PDB file of C-alpha atoms and ligand atoms in Angstrom:
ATOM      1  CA  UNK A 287      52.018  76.324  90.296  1.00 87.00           C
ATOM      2  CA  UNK A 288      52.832  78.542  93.456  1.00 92.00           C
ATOM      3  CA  UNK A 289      51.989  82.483  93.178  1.00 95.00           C
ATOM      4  CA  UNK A 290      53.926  85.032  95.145  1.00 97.00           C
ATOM      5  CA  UNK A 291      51.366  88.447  95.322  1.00 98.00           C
ATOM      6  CA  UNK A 292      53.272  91.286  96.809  1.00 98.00           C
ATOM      7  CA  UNK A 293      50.673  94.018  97.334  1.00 97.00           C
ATOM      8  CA  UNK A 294      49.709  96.383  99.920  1.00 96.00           C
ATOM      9  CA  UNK A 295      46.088  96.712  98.895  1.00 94.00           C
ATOM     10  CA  UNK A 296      45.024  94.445 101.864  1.00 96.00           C
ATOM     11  CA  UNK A 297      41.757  93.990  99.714  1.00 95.00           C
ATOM     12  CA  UNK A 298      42.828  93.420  96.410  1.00 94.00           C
ATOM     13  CA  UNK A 299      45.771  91.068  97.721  1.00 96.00           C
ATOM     14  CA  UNK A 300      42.864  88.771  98.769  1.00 96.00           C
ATOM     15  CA  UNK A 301      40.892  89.154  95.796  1.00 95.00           C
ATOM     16  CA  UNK A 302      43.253  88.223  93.599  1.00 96.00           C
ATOM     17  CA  UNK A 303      44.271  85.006  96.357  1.00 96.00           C
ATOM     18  CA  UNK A 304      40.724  84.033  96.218  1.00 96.00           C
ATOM     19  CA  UNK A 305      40.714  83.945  92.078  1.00 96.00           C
ATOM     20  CA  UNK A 306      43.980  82.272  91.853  1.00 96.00           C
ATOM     21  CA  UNK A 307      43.104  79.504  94.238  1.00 94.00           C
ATOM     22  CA  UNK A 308      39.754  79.256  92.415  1.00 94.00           C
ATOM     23  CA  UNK A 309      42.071  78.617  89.185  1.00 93.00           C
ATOM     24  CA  UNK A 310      44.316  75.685  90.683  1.00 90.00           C
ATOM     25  CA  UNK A 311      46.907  77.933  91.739  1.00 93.00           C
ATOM     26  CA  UNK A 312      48.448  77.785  95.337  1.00 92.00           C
ATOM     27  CA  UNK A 313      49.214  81.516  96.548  1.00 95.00           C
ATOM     28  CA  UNK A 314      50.909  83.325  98.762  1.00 95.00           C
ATOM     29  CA  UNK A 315      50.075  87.181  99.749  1.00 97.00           C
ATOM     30  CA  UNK A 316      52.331  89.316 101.336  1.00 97.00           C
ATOM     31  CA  UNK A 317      51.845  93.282 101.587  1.00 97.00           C
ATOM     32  CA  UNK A 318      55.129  95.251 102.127  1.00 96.00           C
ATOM     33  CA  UNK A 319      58.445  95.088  99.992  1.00 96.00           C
ATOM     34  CA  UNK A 320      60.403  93.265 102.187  1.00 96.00           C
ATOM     35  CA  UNK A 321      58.896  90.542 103.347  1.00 95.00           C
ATOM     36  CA  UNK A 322      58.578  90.462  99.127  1.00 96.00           C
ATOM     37  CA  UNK A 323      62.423  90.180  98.738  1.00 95.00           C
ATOM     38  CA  UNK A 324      62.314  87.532 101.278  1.00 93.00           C
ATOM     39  CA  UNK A 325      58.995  85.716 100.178  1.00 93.00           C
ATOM     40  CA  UNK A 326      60.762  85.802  96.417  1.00 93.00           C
ATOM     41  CA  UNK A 327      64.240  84.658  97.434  1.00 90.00           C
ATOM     42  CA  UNK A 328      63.006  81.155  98.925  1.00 85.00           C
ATOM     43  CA  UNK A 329      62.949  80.088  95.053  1.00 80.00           C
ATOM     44  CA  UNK A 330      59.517  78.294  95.437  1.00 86.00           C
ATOM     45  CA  UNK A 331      57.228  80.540  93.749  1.00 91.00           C
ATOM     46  CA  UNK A 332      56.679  80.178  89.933  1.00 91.00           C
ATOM     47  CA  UNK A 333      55.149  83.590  89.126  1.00 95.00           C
ATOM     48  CA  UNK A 334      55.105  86.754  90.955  1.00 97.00           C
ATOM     49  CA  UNK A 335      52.524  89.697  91.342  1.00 97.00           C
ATOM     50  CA  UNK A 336      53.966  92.799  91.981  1.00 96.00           C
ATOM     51  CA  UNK A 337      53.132  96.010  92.813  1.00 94.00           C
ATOM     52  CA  UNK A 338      54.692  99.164  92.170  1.00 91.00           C
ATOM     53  CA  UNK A 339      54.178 101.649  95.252  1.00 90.00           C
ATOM     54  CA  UNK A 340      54.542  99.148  98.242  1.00 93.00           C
ATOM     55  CA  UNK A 341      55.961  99.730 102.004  1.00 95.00           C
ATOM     56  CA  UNK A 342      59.189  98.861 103.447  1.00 93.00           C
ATOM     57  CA  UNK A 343      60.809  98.735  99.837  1.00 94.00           C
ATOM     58  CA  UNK A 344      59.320  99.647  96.240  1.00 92.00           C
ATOM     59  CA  UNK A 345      58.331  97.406  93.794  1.00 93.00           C
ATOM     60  CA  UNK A 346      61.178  98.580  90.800  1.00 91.00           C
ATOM     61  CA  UNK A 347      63.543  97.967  93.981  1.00 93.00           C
ATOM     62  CA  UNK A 348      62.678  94.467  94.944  1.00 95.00           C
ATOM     63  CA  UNK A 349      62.519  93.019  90.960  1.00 94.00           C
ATOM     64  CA  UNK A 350      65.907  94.801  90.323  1.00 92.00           C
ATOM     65  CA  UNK A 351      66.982  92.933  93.579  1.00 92.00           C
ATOM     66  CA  UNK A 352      65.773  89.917  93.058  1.00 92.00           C
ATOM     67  CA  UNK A 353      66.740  89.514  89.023  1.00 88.00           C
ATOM     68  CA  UNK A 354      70.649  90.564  90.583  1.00 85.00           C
ATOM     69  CA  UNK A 355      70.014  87.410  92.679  1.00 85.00           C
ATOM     70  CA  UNK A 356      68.895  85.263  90.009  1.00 81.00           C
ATOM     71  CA  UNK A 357      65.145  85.160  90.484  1.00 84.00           C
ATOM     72  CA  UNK A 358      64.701  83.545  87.104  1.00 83.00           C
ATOM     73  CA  UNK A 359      60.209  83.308  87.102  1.00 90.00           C
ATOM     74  CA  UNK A 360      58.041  85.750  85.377  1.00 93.00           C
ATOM     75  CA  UNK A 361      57.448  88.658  87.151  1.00 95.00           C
ATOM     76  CA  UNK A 362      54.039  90.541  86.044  1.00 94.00           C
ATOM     77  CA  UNK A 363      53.734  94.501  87.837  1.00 92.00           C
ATOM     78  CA  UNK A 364      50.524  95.393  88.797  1.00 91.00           C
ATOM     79  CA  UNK A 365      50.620  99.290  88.196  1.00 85.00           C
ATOM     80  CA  UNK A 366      47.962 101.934  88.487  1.00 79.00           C
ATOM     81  CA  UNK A 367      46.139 103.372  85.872  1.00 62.00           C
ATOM     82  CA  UNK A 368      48.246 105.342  83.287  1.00 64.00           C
ATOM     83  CA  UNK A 369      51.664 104.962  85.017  1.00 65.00           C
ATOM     84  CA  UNK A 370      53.369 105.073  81.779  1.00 63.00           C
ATOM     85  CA  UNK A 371      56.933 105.442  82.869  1.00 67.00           C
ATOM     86  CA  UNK A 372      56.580 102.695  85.639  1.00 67.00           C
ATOM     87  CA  UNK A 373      55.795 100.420  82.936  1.00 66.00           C
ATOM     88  CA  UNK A 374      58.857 100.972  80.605  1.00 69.00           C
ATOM     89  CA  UNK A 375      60.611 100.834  83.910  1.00 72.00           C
ATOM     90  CA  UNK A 376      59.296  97.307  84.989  1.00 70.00           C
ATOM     91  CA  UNK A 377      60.158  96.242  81.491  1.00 73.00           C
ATOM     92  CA  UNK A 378      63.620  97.515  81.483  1.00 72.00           C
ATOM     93  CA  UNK A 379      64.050  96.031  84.614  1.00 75.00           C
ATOM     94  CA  UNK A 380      63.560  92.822  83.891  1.00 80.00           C
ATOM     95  CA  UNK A 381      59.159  92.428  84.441  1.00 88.00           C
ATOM     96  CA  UNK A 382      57.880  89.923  81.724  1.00 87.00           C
ATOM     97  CA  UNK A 383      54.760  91.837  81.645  1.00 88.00           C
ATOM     98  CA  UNK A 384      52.637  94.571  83.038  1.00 88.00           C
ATOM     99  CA  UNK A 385      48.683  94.661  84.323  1.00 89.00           C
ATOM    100  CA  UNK A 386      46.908  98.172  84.860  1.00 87.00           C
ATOM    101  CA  UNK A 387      44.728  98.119  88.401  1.00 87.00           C
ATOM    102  CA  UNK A 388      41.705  98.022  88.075  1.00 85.00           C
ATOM    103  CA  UNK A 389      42.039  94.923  85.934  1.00 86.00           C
ATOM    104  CA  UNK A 390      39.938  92.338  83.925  1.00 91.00           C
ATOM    105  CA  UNK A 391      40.642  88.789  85.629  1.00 92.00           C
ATOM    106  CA  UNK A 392      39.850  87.140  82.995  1.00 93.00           C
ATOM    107  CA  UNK A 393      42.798  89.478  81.214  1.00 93.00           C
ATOM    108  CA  UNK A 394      44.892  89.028  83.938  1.00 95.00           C
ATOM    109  CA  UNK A 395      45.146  85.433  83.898  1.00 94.00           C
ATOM    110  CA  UNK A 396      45.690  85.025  79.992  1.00 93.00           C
ATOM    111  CA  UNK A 397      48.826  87.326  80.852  1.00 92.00           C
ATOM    112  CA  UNK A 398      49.616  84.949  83.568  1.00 93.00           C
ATOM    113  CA  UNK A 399      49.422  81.794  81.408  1.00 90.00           C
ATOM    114  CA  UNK A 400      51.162  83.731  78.567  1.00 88.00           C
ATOM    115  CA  UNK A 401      54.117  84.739  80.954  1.00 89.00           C
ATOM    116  CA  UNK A 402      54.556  81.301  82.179  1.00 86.00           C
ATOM    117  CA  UNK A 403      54.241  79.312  78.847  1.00 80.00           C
ATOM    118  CA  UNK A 404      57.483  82.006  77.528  1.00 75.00           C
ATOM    119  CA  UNK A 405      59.267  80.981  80.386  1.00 66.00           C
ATOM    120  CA  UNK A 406      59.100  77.369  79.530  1.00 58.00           C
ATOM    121  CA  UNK A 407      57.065  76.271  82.141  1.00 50.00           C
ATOM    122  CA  UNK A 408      53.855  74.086  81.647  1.00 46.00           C
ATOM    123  CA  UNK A 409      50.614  76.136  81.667  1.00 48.00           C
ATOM    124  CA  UNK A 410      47.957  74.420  83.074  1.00 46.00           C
ATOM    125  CA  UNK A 411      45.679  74.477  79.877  1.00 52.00           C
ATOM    126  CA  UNK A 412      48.084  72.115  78.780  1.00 60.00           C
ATOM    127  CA  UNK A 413      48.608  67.985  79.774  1.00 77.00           C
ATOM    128  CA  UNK A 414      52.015  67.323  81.660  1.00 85.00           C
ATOM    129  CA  UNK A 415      53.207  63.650  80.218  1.00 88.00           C
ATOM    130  CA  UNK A 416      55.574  61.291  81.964  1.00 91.00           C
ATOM    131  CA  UNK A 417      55.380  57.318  80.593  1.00 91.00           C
ATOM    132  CA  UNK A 418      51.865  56.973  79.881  1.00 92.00           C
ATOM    133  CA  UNK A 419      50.101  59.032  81.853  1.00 94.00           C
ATOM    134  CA  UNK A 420      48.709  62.668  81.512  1.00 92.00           C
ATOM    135  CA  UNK A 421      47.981  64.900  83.899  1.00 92.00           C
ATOM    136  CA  UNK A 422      45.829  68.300  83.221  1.00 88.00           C
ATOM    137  CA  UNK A 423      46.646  70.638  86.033  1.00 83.00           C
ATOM    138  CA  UNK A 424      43.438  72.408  85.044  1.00 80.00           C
ATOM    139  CA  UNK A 425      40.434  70.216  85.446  1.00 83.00           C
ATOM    140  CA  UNK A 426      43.416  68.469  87.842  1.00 87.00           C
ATOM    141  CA  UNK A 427      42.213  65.115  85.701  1.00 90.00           C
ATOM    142  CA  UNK A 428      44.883  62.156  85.162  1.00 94.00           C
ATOM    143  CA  UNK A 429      44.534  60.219  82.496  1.00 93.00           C
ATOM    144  CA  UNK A 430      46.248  57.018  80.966  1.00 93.00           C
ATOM    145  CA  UNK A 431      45.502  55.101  77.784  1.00 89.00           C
ATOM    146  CA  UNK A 432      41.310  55.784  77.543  1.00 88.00           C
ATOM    147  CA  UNK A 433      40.934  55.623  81.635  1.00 91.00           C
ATOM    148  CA  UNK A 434      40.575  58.726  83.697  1.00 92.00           C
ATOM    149  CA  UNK A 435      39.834  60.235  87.277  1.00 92.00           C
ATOM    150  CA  UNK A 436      39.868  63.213  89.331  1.00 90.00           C
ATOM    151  CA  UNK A 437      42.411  64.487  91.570  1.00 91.00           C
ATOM    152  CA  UNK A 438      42.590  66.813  94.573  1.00 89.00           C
ATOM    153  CA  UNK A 439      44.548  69.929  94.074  1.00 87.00           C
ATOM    154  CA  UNK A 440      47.544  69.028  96.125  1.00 89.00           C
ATOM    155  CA  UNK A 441      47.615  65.037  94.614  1.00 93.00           C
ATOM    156  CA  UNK A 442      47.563  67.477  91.470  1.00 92.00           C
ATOM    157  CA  UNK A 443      50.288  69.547  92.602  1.00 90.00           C
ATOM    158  CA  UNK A 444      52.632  66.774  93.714  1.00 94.00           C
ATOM    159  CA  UNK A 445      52.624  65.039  90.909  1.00 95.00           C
ATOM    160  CA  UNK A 446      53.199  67.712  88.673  1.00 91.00           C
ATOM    161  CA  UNK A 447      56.082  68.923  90.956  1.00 91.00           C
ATOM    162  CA  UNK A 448      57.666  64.844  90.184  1.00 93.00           C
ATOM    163  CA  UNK A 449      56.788  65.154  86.326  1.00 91.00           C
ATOM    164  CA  UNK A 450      58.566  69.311  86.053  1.00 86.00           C
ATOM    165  CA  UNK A 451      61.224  67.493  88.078  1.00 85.00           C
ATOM    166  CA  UNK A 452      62.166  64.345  85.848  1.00 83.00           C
ATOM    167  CA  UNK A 453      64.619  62.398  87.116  1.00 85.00           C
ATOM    168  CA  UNK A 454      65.836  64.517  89.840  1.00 88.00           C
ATOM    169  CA  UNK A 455      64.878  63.541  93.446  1.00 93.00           C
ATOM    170  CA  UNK A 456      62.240  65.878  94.707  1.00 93.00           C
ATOM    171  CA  UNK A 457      63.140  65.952  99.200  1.00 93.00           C
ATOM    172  CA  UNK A 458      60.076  66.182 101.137  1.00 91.00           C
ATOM    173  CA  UNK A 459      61.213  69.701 102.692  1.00 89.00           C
ATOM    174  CA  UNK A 460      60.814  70.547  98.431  1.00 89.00           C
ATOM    175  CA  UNK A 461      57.185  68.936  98.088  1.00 91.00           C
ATOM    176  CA  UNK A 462      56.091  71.168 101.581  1.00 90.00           C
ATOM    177  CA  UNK A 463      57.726  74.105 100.336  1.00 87.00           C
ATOM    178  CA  UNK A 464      55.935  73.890  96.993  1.00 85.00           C
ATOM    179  CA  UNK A 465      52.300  72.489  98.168  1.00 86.00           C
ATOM    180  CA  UNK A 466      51.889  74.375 101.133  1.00 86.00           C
ATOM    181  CA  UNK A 467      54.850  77.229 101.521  1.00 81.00           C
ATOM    182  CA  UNK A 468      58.074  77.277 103.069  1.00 71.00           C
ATOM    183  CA  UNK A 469      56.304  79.067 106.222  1.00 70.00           C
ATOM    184  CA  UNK A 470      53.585  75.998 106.541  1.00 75.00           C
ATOM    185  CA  UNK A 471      53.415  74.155 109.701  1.00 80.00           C
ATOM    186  CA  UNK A 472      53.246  70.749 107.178  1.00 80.00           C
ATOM    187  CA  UNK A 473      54.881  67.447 108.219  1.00 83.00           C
ATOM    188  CA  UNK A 474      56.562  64.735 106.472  1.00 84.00           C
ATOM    189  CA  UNK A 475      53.620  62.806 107.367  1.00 87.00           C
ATOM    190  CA  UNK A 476      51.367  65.175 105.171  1.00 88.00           C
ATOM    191  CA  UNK A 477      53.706  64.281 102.027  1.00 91.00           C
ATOM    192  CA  UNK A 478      53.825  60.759 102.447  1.00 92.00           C
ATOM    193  CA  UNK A 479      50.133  60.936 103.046  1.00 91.00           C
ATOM    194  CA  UNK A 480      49.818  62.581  99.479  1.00 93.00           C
ATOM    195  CA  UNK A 481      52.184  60.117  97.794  1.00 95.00           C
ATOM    196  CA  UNK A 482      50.006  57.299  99.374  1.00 94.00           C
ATOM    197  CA  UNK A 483      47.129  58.544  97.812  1.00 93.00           C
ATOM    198  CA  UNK A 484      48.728  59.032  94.464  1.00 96.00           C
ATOM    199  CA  UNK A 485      50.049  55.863  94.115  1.00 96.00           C
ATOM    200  CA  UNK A 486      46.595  54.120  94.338  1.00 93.00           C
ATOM    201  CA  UNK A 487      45.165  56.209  91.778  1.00 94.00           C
ATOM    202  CA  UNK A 488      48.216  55.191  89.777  1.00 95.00           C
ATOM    203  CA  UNK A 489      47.478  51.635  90.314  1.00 93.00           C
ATOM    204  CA  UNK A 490      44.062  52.062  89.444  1.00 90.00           C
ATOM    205  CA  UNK A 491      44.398  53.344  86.109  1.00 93.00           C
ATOM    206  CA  UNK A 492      47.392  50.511  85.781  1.00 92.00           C
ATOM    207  CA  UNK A 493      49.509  53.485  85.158  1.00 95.00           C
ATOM    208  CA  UNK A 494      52.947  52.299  83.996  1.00 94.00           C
ATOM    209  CA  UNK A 495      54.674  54.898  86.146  1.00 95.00           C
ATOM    210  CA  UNK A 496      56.007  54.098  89.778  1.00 95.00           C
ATOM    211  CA  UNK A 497      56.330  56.989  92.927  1.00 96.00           C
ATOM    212  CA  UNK A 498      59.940  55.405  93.683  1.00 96.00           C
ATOM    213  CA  UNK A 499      61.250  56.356  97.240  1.00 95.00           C
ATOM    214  CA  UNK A 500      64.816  57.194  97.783  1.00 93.00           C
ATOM    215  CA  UNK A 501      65.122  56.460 101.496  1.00 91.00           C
ATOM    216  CA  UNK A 502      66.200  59.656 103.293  1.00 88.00           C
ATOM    217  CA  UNK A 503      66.426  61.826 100.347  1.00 90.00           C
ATOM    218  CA  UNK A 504      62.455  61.911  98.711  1.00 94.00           C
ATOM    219  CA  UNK A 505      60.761  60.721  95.898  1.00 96.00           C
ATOM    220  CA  UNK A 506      61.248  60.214  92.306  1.00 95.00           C
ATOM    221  CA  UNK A 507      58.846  59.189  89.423  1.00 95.00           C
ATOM    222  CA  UNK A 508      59.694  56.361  87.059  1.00 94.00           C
ATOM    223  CA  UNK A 509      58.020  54.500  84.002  1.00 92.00           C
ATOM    224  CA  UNK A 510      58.497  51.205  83.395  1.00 86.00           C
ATOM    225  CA  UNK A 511      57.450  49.567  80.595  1.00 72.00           C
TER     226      UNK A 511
HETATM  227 CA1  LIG B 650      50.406  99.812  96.396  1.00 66.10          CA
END
């Protein structure tokens, strides 16, 4: 799961980085309103922060802009205390949900995994299945038929990228876009690095689902029985 925070709070912006990466998510921070609109618009990001008073552009600007452009991801305002109107606002323009600063973490992540689970996406209290394995993006555990082990965070990430994805082809521009952001200095090298690594752990727990490459267009997950 990738996190876009757009917040101007220079502090809080990192707070709230520091508890989403401690919860398995991978985040991005940016703190003015258009570099939001831009940040939003590369369609990597599964869940957006976003406050209301901002630089460069306003907060009720850039969700109305980036709903008219199809932004389709939960989009939860962080507002200040007692801003009643902003909050109808948000709501009316298209916000799933709505977080008064100073906030609870604990709160704000419930809201997070609430927002997310209405949207259809996986939350990460729940296992992601493919063939016969399941993967809890969590405790980032994979399991298959009784056997377990532990993954890294971005072995985690990857593979739940191929499950969300089926059986589309996932590019490796799309697997460095998701694990590290579309601004990362990542190489192909780093995703095949990655797939390496999952595909042993596969093996190991005699997984009957294969990392398939599609040579020069990605990767692509497949059970066989
Ligand atoms: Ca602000």
């Amino acid at each position: 799961m990738r996190i876009l925070i757009v917040e101007d709070e220079v502090h809080l912006a990192e707070a709230l980085s520091q508890l989403l990466k401690k919860n398995h998510y991978s985040v991005d921070v940016v703190n003015d309103g258009h570099a939001g609109l831009d940040y939003a618009l590369s369609g990597i990001y599964d869940l957006l922060l976003l406050d209301i008073m901002l630089p460069g552009m306003d907060g009720m600007t850039l969700l109305k802009a980036i709903r008219a452009e199809g932004f389709a991801a939960p989009v939860i305002m962080l507002t200040a205390k007692g801003e009643v109107t902003d909050k109808i606002s948000g709501l009316d323009h298209g916000a799933d949900d709505y977080i008064a600063k100073p906030f609870n973490t604990d709160e704000l992540l419930a809201r997070m995994r609430a927002a997310l689970r209405r949207k259809g996406e996986v939350v990460p209290e729940d296992g992601l299945r493919f063939g016969n394995i399941e993967l809890n993006t969590s405790t980032l555990r994979l399991s298959c038929q009784g056997k377990e082990l532990k993954l890294i965070l971005k072995e985690s990430e990857l593979l739940e990228l191929l499950i969300t994805r089926r059986s589309a082809v996932t590019s490796k521009e799309q697997m460095i876009e998701k694990l590290w952001g579309f601004d990362s200095e990542a190489e192909h090298n780093n995703v095949e690095v990655y797939v390496s690594f999952l595909r042993k752990k596969l093996a190991f727990l005699d997984a009957s689902v294969r990392i398939n490459t599609i040579r020069g267009v990605g990767y692509v997950l497949e059970a066989t029985e």
